[in-house]
PDB file of C-alpha atoms in Angstrom:
ATOM      1  CA  ALA A   1      10.584  -2.894   5.755  1.00 79.00           C
ATOM      2  CA  GLN A   2       7.335  -2.797   7.671  1.00 87.00           C
ATOM      3  CA  LYS A   3       4.293  -3.975   5.793  1.00 92.00           C
ATOM      4  CA  ILE A   4       0.698  -5.001   6.401  1.00 96.00           C
ATOM      5  CA  THR A   5      -1.124  -7.124   3.846  1.00 96.00           C
ATOM      6  CA  GLN A   6      -4.856  -7.683   3.624  1.00 97.00           C
ATOM      7  CA  THR A   7      -5.624  -9.827   0.615  1.00 96.00           C
ATOM      8  CA  GLN A   8      -9.416  -9.786   0.772  1.00 96.00           C
ATOM      9  CA  PRO A   9     -10.818  -6.612  -0.824  1.00 94.00           C
ATOM     10  CA  GLY A  10     -14.356  -7.714  -0.010  1.00 95.00           C
ATOM     11  CA  MET A  11     -16.055 -10.389   2.066  1.00 95.00           C
ATOM     12  CA  PHE A  12     -19.652 -11.492   2.406  1.00 97.00           C
ATOM     13  CA  VAL A  13     -21.084 -13.194   5.484  1.00 97.00           C
ATOM     14  CA  GLN A  14     -24.549 -14.268   6.478  1.00 97.00           C
ATOM     15  CA  GLU A  15     -26.008 -12.606   9.536  1.00 97.00           C
ATOM     16  CA  LYS A  16     -25.299 -14.579  12.756  1.00 97.00           C
ATOM     17  CA  GLU A  17     -22.414 -16.478  11.186  1.00 97.00           C
ATOM     18  CA  ALA A  18     -18.727 -16.063  11.987  1.00 98.00           C
ATOM     19  CA  VAL A  19     -16.248 -14.508   9.565  1.00 98.00           C
ATOM     20  CA  THR A  20     -12.459 -14.313   9.468  1.00 98.00           C
ATOM     21  CA  LEU A  21     -10.647 -11.344   7.981  1.00 98.00           C
ATOM     22  CA  ASP A  22      -7.048 -12.073   7.026  1.00 98.00           C
ATOM     23  CA  CYS A  23      -4.016  -9.998   7.872  1.00 98.00           C
ATOM     24  CA  THR A  24      -0.331 -10.759   7.481  1.00 98.00           C
ATOM     25  CA  TYR A  25       2.490  -8.505   8.506  1.00 97.00           C
ATOM     26  CA  ASP A  26       6.193  -8.110   8.009  1.00 95.00           C
ATOM     27  CA  THR A  27       8.635  -6.559  10.423  1.00 92.00           C
ATOM     28  CA  SER A  28      12.101  -7.242  11.707  1.00 90.00           C
ATOM     29  CA  ASP A  29      11.279  -5.709  15.088  1.00 89.00           C
ATOM     30  CA  GLN A  30      10.787  -8.041  18.038  1.00 89.00           C
ATOM     31  CA  SER A  31       8.396  -5.686  19.792  1.00 88.00           C
ATOM     32  CA  TYR A  32       5.303  -4.569  17.927  1.00 91.00           C
ATOM     33  CA  GLY A  33       1.579  -4.202  18.302  1.00 91.00           C
ATOM     34  CA  LEU A  34      -1.186  -5.291  15.966  1.00 93.00           C
ATOM     35  CA  PHE A  35      -4.528  -3.572  15.744  1.00 93.00           C
ATOM     36  CA  TRP A  36      -7.850  -3.900  14.023  1.00 95.00           C
ATOM     37  CA  TYR A  37     -10.024  -0.899  13.271  1.00 94.00           C
ATOM     38  CA  LYS A  38     -13.535  -0.663  11.870  1.00 96.00           C
ATOM     39  CA  GLN A  39     -14.479   2.183   9.561  1.00 94.00           C
ATOM     40  CA  PRO A  40     -18.203   2.545   8.845  1.00 94.00           C
ATOM     41  CA  SER A  41     -19.468   4.703   6.002  1.00 90.00           C
ATOM     42  CA  SER A  42     -19.385   7.723   8.322  1.00 86.00           C
ATOM     43  CA  GLY A  43     -15.592   7.628   8.078  1.00 87.00           C
ATOM     44  CA  GLU A  44     -14.654   7.409  11.742  1.00 87.00           C
ATOM     45  CA  MET A  45     -12.032   4.885  12.806  1.00 91.00           C
ATOM     46  CA  ILE A  46     -13.221   2.634  15.612  1.00 90.00           C
ATOM     47  CA  PHE A  47     -10.632   0.667  17.556  1.00 88.00           C
ATOM     48  CA  LEU A  48     -11.640  -2.987  17.901  1.00 93.00           C
ATOM     49  CA  ILE A  49      -8.819  -5.066  19.304  1.00 92.00           C
ATOM     50  CA  TYR A  50      -5.102  -5.095  20.070  1.00 90.00           C
ATOM     51  CA  GLN A  51      -2.451  -7.829  20.242  1.00 93.00           C
ATOM     52  CA  GLY A  52       1.070  -7.263  21.505  1.00 90.00           C
ATOM     53  CA  SER A  53       3.900  -9.292  20.029  1.00 91.00           C
ATOM     54  CA  TYR A  54       4.771 -10.723  23.433  1.00 91.00           C
ATOM     55  CA  ASP A  55       1.212 -11.578  24.376  1.00 89.00           C
ATOM     56  CA  GLU A  56       0.875 -15.332  24.624  1.00 88.00           C
ATOM     57  CA  GLN A  57      -2.880 -15.412  24.619  1.00 93.00           C
ATOM     58  CA  ASN A  58      -4.996 -14.376  21.666  1.00 94.00           C
ATOM     59  CA  ALA A  59      -6.805 -11.112  22.322  1.00 93.00           C
ATOM     60  CA  THR A  60     -10.572 -11.100  22.634  1.00 94.00           C
ATOM     61  CA  GLU A  61     -13.038  -8.222  22.922  1.00 92.00           C
ATOM     62  CA  GLY A  62     -16.646  -9.285  22.990  1.00 96.00           C
ATOM     63  CA  ARG A  63     -17.509 -10.722  19.566  1.00 97.00           C
ATOM     64  CA  TYR A  64     -14.044  -9.923  18.236  1.00 97.00           C
ATOM     65  CA  SER A  65     -11.045 -12.174  18.610  1.00 97.00           C
ATOM     66  CA  LEU A  66      -7.620 -11.967  17.077  1.00 97.00           C
ATOM     67  CA  ASN A  67      -6.054 -15.204  15.848  1.00 96.00           C
ATOM     68  CA  PHE A  68      -2.379 -14.430  16.363  1.00 96.00           C
ATOM     69  CA  GLN A  69       0.103 -16.802  14.736  1.00 96.00           C
ATOM     70  CA  LYS A  70       3.495 -15.258  15.306  1.00 95.00           C
ATOM     71  CA  ALA A  71       5.537 -17.768  13.323  1.00 94.00           C
ATOM     72  CA  ARG A  72       3.329 -17.202  10.309  1.00 95.00           C
ATOM     73  CA  LYS A  73       3.184 -13.450  10.942  1.00 96.00           C
ATOM     74  CA  SER A  74      -0.551 -13.439  10.739  1.00 97.00           C
ATOM     75  CA  ALA A  75      -3.135 -11.616  12.841  1.00 97.00           C
ATOM     76  CA  ASN A  76      -6.556 -12.554  11.565  1.00 98.00           C
ATOM     77  CA  LEU A  77      -9.700 -10.962  12.969  1.00 98.00           C
ATOM     78  CA  VAL A  78     -12.593 -13.262  13.784  1.00 98.00           C
ATOM     79  CA  ILE A  79     -16.036 -11.758  14.184  1.00 98.00           C
ATOM     80  CA  SER A  80     -18.530 -14.140  15.723  1.00 96.00           C
ATOM     81  CA  ALA A  81     -22.298 -13.920  15.297  1.00 96.00           C
ATOM     82  CA  SER A  82     -22.149 -11.232  12.606  1.00 97.00           C
ATOM     83  CA  GLN A  83     -24.663  -8.412  12.758  1.00 97.00           C
ATOM     84  CA  LEU A  84     -25.917  -6.096  10.034  1.00 97.00           C
ATOM     85  CA  GLY A  85     -24.118  -3.247  11.792  1.00 96.00           C
ATOM     86  CA  ASP A  86     -20.810  -5.013  11.227  1.00 97.00           C
ATOM     87  CA  SER A  87     -20.923  -4.037   7.551  1.00 97.00           C
ATOM     88  CA  ALA A  88     -17.957  -1.697   7.177  1.00 97.00           C
ATOM     89  CA  MET A  89     -14.324  -1.453   6.134  1.00 97.00           C
ATOM     90  CA  TYR A  90     -11.889  -3.226   8.418  1.00 98.00           C
ATOM     91  CA  PHE A  91      -8.249  -2.235   8.648  1.00 97.00           C
ATOM     92  CA  CYS A  92      -5.404  -4.212  10.125  1.00 97.00           C
ATOM     93  CA  ALA A  93      -2.572  -2.056  11.445  1.00 95.00           C
ATOM     94  CA  MET A  94       0.825  -2.448  13.036  1.00 93.00           C
ATOM     95  CA  ARG A  95       2.904  -0.258  15.269  1.00 89.00           C
ATOM     96  CA  THR A  96       6.570  -0.846  15.930  1.00 82.00           C
ATOM     97  CA  GLY A  97       9.084   1.224  17.859  1.00 72.00           C
ATOM     98  CA  GLY A  98       8.707   4.913  17.117  1.00 65.00           C
ATOM     99  CA  PHE A  99       4.942   5.037  17.546  1.00 70.00           C
ATOM    100  CA  LYS A 100       4.142   5.140  13.856  1.00 80.00           C
ATOM    101  CA  THR A 101       1.228   2.988  12.838  1.00 89.00           C
ATOM    102  CA  ILE A 102       0.926   1.574   9.340  1.00 91.00           C
ATOM    103  CA  PHE A 103      -2.312   0.279   7.865  1.00 94.00           C
ATOM    104  CA  GLY A 104      -3.260  -2.444   5.456  1.00 96.00           C
ATOM    105  CA  ALA A 105      -5.401  -1.836   2.382  1.00 96.00           C
ATOM    106  CA  GLY A 106      -8.553  -2.880   4.191  1.00 96.00           C
ATOM    107  CA  THR A 107     -11.323  -5.421   3.721  1.00 97.00           C
ATOM    108  CA  ARG A 108     -14.882  -4.391   3.069  1.00 97.00           C
ATOM    109  CA  LEU A 109     -17.289  -6.663   4.927  1.00 98.00           C
ATOM    110  CA  PHE A 110     -20.876  -7.073   3.797  1.00 97.00           C
ATOM    111  CA  VAL A 111     -23.290  -8.758   6.206  1.00 97.00           C
ATOM    112  CA  LYS A 112     -26.349 -10.254   4.519  1.00 96.00           C
ATOM    113  CA  ALA A 113     -29.720 -10.541   6.237  1.00 94.00           C
TER     114      ALA A 113
ATOM    115  CA  SER B   1      -9.411   7.297  26.583  1.00 73.00           C
ATOM    116  CA  ALA B   2      -9.408  10.467  24.520  1.00 82.00           C
ATOM    117  CA  VAL B   3     -12.238  12.249  22.742  1.00 89.00           C
ATOM    118  CA  ILE B   4     -11.194  14.062  19.584  1.00 94.00           C
ATOM    119  CA  SER B   5     -13.097  16.631  17.572  1.00 96.00           C
ATOM    120  CA  GLN B   6     -12.215  17.991  14.169  1.00 97.00           C
ATOM    121  CA  LYS B   7     -13.355  21.081  12.344  1.00 97.00           C
ATOM    122  CA  PRO B   8     -14.648  21.311   9.721  1.00 97.00           C
ATOM    123  CA  SER B   9     -16.282  17.926   9.328  1.00 95.00           C
ATOM    124  CA  ARG B  10     -16.384  18.427   5.576  1.00 96.00           C
ATOM    125  CA  ASP B  11     -15.673  21.118   3.021  1.00 97.00           C
ATOM    126  CA  ILE B  12     -15.731  21.727  -0.696  1.00 97.00           C
ATOM    127  CA  CYS B  13     -12.906  23.964  -1.841  1.00 97.00           C
ATOM    128  CA  GLN B  14     -11.690  25.440  -5.084  1.00 97.00           C
ATOM    129  CA  ARG B  15      -8.310  24.493  -6.479  1.00 97.00           C
ATOM    130  CA  GLY B  16      -5.513  26.836  -5.566  1.00 97.00           C
ATOM    131  CA  THR B  17      -6.981  27.719  -2.182  1.00 97.00           C
ATOM    132  CA  SER B  18      -5.951  26.501   1.283  1.00 98.00           C
ATOM    133  CA  LEU B  19      -7.893  24.891   4.103  1.00 98.00           C
ATOM    134  CA  THR B  20      -6.934  24.630   7.755  1.00 98.00           C
ATOM    135  CA  ILE B  21      -8.258  21.669   9.709  1.00 98.00           C
ATOM    136  CA  GLN B  22      -8.433  21.857  13.479  1.00 98.00           C
ATOM    137  CA  CYS B  23      -8.043  18.976  15.897  1.00 97.00           C
ATOM    138  CA  GLN B  24      -9.033  19.340  19.549  1.00 97.00           C
ATOM    139  CA  VAL B  25      -8.499  16.671  22.205  1.00 95.00           C
ATOM    140  CA  ASP B  26     -10.230  16.554  25.577  1.00 93.00           C
ATOM    141  CA  SER B  27      -7.025  15.640  27.411  1.00 89.00           C
ATOM    142  CA  GLN B  28      -3.338  16.406  27.190  1.00 88.00           C
ATOM    143  CA  VAL B  29      -1.544  14.120  24.777  1.00 86.00           C
ATOM    144  CA  THR B  30       2.075  13.788  23.846  1.00 82.00           C
ATOM    145  CA  MET B  31       1.860  12.745  20.241  1.00 85.00           C
ATOM    146  CA  MET B  32      -0.595  13.770  17.565  1.00 91.00           C
ATOM    147  CA  PHE B  33      -0.701  12.315  14.092  1.00 94.00           C
ATOM    148  CA  TRP B  34      -2.261  13.471  10.856  1.00 96.00           C
ATOM    149  CA  TYR B  35      -3.393  10.884   8.313  1.00 96.00           C
ATOM    150  CA  ARG B  36      -4.778  11.119   4.816  1.00 97.00           C
ATOM    151  CA  GLN B  37      -7.230   8.641   3.353  1.00 95.00           C
ATOM    152  CA  GLN B  38      -7.763   9.054  -0.359  1.00 94.00           C
ATOM    153  CA  PRO B  39     -11.036   7.723  -1.824  1.00 91.00           C
ATOM    154  CA  GLY B  40     -11.200   3.951  -1.553  1.00 88.00           C
ATOM    155  CA  GLN B  41      -7.716   3.774  -0.068  1.00 91.00           C
ATOM    156  CA  SER B  42      -6.129   3.026   3.255  1.00 93.00           C
ATOM    157  CA  LEU B  43      -4.713   5.528   5.728  1.00 94.00           C
ATOM    158  CA  THR B  44      -1.363   7.128   5.056  1.00 94.00           C
ATOM    159  CA  LEU B  45       0.538   8.986   7.742  1.00 94.00           C
ATOM    160  CA  ILE B  46       1.292  12.579   6.766  1.00 96.00           C
ATOM    161  CA  ALA B  47       3.217  13.737   9.816  1.00 95.00           C
ATOM    162  CA  THR B  48       3.718  13.423  13.544  1.00 92.00           C
ATOM    163  CA  ALA B  49       3.304  16.542  15.652  1.00 92.00           C
ATOM    164  CA  ASN B  50       4.772  16.933  19.108  1.00 85.00           C
ATOM    165  CA  GLN B  51       4.171  20.029  21.177  1.00 81.00           C
ATOM    166  CA  GLY B  52       7.054  22.454  21.116  1.00 79.00           C
ATOM    167  CA  SER B  53       8.866  20.989  18.148  1.00 81.00           C
ATOM    168  CA  GLU B  54       8.623  20.923  14.383  1.00 87.00           C
ATOM    169  CA  ALA B  55       6.399  18.267  12.889  1.00 92.00           C
ATOM    170  CA  THR B  56       8.065  15.209  11.397  1.00 92.00           C
ATOM    171  CA  TYR B  57       6.871  14.523   7.876  1.00 95.00           C
ATOM    172  CA  GLU B  58       6.682  11.176   6.143  1.00 93.00           C
ATOM    173  CA  SER B  59       8.161  10.513   2.753  1.00 93.00           C
ATOM    174  CA  GLY B  60       6.117  12.211   0.055  1.00 95.00           C
ATOM    175  CA  PHE B  61       4.745  14.949   2.309  1.00 97.00           C
ATOM    176  CA  VAL B  62       6.358  18.366   2.732  1.00 96.00           C
ATOM    177  CA  ILE B  63       5.861  21.229   5.122  1.00 96.00           C
ATOM    178  CA  ASP B  64       5.117  23.757   2.376  1.00 97.00           C
ATOM    179  CA  LYS B  65       2.145  21.719   1.250  1.00 97.00           C
ATOM    180  CA  PHE B  66       0.949  20.516   4.672  1.00 97.00           C
ATOM    181  CA  PRO B  67       2.050  22.979   7.359  1.00 96.00           C
ATOM    182  CA  ILE B  68       1.189  21.817  10.867  1.00 96.00           C
ATOM    183  CA  SER B  69       0.944  23.697  14.130  1.00 94.00           C
ATOM    184  CA  ARG B  70       0.963  22.218  17.630  1.00 93.00           C
ATOM    185  CA  PRO B  71       0.698  25.125  20.039  1.00 91.00           C
ATOM    186  CA  ASN B  72      -0.230  23.067  23.105  1.00 91.00           C
ATOM    187  CA  LEU B  73      -0.929  19.549  24.345  1.00 91.00           C
ATOM    188  CA  THR B  74      -4.597  19.495  23.326  1.00 93.00           C
ATOM    189  CA  PHE B  75      -4.694  21.164  19.914  1.00 95.00           C
ATOM    190  CA  SER B  76      -3.210  20.928  16.436  1.00 96.00           C
ATOM    191  CA  THR B  77      -3.950  22.230  12.957  1.00 96.00           C
ATOM    192  CA  LEU B  78      -3.167  20.871   9.528  1.00 97.00           C
ATOM    193  CA  THR B  79      -3.296  23.162   6.521  1.00 98.00           C
ATOM    194  CA  VAL B  80      -3.705  21.783   3.026  1.00 98.00           C
ATOM    195  CA  SER B  81      -2.146  24.434   0.804  1.00 98.00           C
ATOM    196  CA  ASN B  82      -2.621  25.306  -2.850  1.00 97.00           C
ATOM    197  CA  MET B  83      -5.139  22.532  -3.215  1.00 97.00           C
ATOM    198  CA  SER B  84      -5.697  20.418  -6.299  1.00 97.00           C
ATOM    199  CA  PRO B  85      -8.351  17.744  -6.954  1.00 96.00           C
ATOM    200  CA  GLU B  86      -5.789  15.099  -5.936  1.00 96.00           C
ATOM    201  CA  ASP B  87      -5.999  16.458  -2.380  1.00 97.00           C
ATOM    202  CA  SER B  88      -9.613  15.302  -2.128  1.00 97.00           C
ATOM    203  CA  SER B  89      -9.465  12.931   0.825  1.00 96.00           C
ATOM    204  CA  ILE B  90     -10.508  12.336   4.379  1.00 95.00           C
ATOM    205  CA  TYR B  91      -7.995  13.872   6.775  1.00 97.00           C
ATOM    206  CA  LEU B  92      -7.865  12.256  10.188  1.00 96.00           C
ATOM    207  CA  CYS B  93      -6.284  13.459  13.367  1.00 96.00           C
ATOM    208  CA  SER B  94      -5.067  10.774  15.750  1.00 93.00           C
ATOM    209  CA  VAL B  95      -3.575  10.886  19.217  1.00 90.00           C
ATOM    210  CA  GLU B  96      -1.731   8.622  21.520  1.00 79.00           C
ATOM    211  CA  ALA B  97      -3.099   9.114  25.005  1.00 65.00           C
ATOM    212  CA  ARG B  98      -0.505  10.504  27.389  1.00 55.00           C
ATOM    213  CA  GLY B  99       0.906   7.724  29.498  1.00 52.00           C
ATOM    214  CA  GLY B 100      -1.177   5.224  27.639  1.00 52.00           C
ATOM    215  CA  GLY B 101      -0.088   1.828  26.464  1.00 56.00           C
ATOM    216  CA  PRO B 102       0.697   0.823  22.902  1.00 58.00           C
ATOM    217  CA  ASN B 103      -2.981   0.303  22.119  1.00 62.00           C
ATOM    218  CA  GLU B 104      -4.020   3.740  23.230  1.00 70.00           C
ATOM    219  CA  GLN B 105      -4.366   5.387  19.842  1.00 80.00           C
ATOM    220  CA  TYR B 106      -7.556   7.211  19.034  1.00 86.00           C
ATOM    221  CA  PHE B 107      -8.890   8.860  15.906  1.00 91.00           C
ATOM    222  CA  GLY B 108     -10.984  11.909  15.293  1.00 94.00           C
ATOM    223  CA  PRO B 109     -14.115  11.748  13.140  1.00 93.00           C
ATOM    224  CA  GLY B 110     -12.214  13.007  10.086  1.00 94.00           C
ATOM    225  CA  THR B 111     -12.563  15.934   7.706  1.00 96.00           C
ATOM    226  CA  ARG B 112     -13.913  15.118   4.256  1.00 95.00           C
ATOM    227  CA  LEU B 113     -12.313  17.449   1.745  1.00 97.00           C
ATOM    228  CA  THR B 114     -13.442  17.769  -1.852  1.00 97.00           C
ATOM    229  CA  VAL B 115     -11.416  19.971  -4.174  1.00 97.00           C
ATOM    230  CA  THR B 116     -13.098  21.122  -7.382  1.00 96.00           C
TER     231      THR B 116
END
């Protein structure tokens, strides 16, 4: 069965510091994609970063990087130099063959000034 | 990329009534998805809608409750029928850009539905 697990319901980080949001996944498929989305209070889903299962390098997009450890089935999001505008819900997601994407429970990030 | 709009952005409805949510995309897309996000919860896929075929519903969702139309490659509607307070959620339309890679999935701004 496909599953995404985010074990941190809430996280606090000081402005300008780095924070890691945890995500583990379970799938028997060899080919899959892992995503992180940000959802501010407005409700929109903002795509942040993507990692393919065959990608050897960890994905990076500006201040976002994805720490991909395939053997451990983890895909943690690292946000460097946190900003107040980073306060939001963050969802880890996975897509396997068939184009269906499943989402984790989410982590609410609070950035403190 | 794809720009997605949804109408209405929010609505307050009485139980027993129905609401149709529209999703418009600025480009032709193959696959469109409808998600539900109940308060404080994650996203759950309701159904996948391909143009010219019946929507494929996920376990726990049925066509009588959530009928979907997909008349062309840029538009879809989701109807929430015979609503109850448990249907209060954000409903999100999502598309996979035509010819795009596995990371090319975009979301609309969502429709916030409150059922009283």
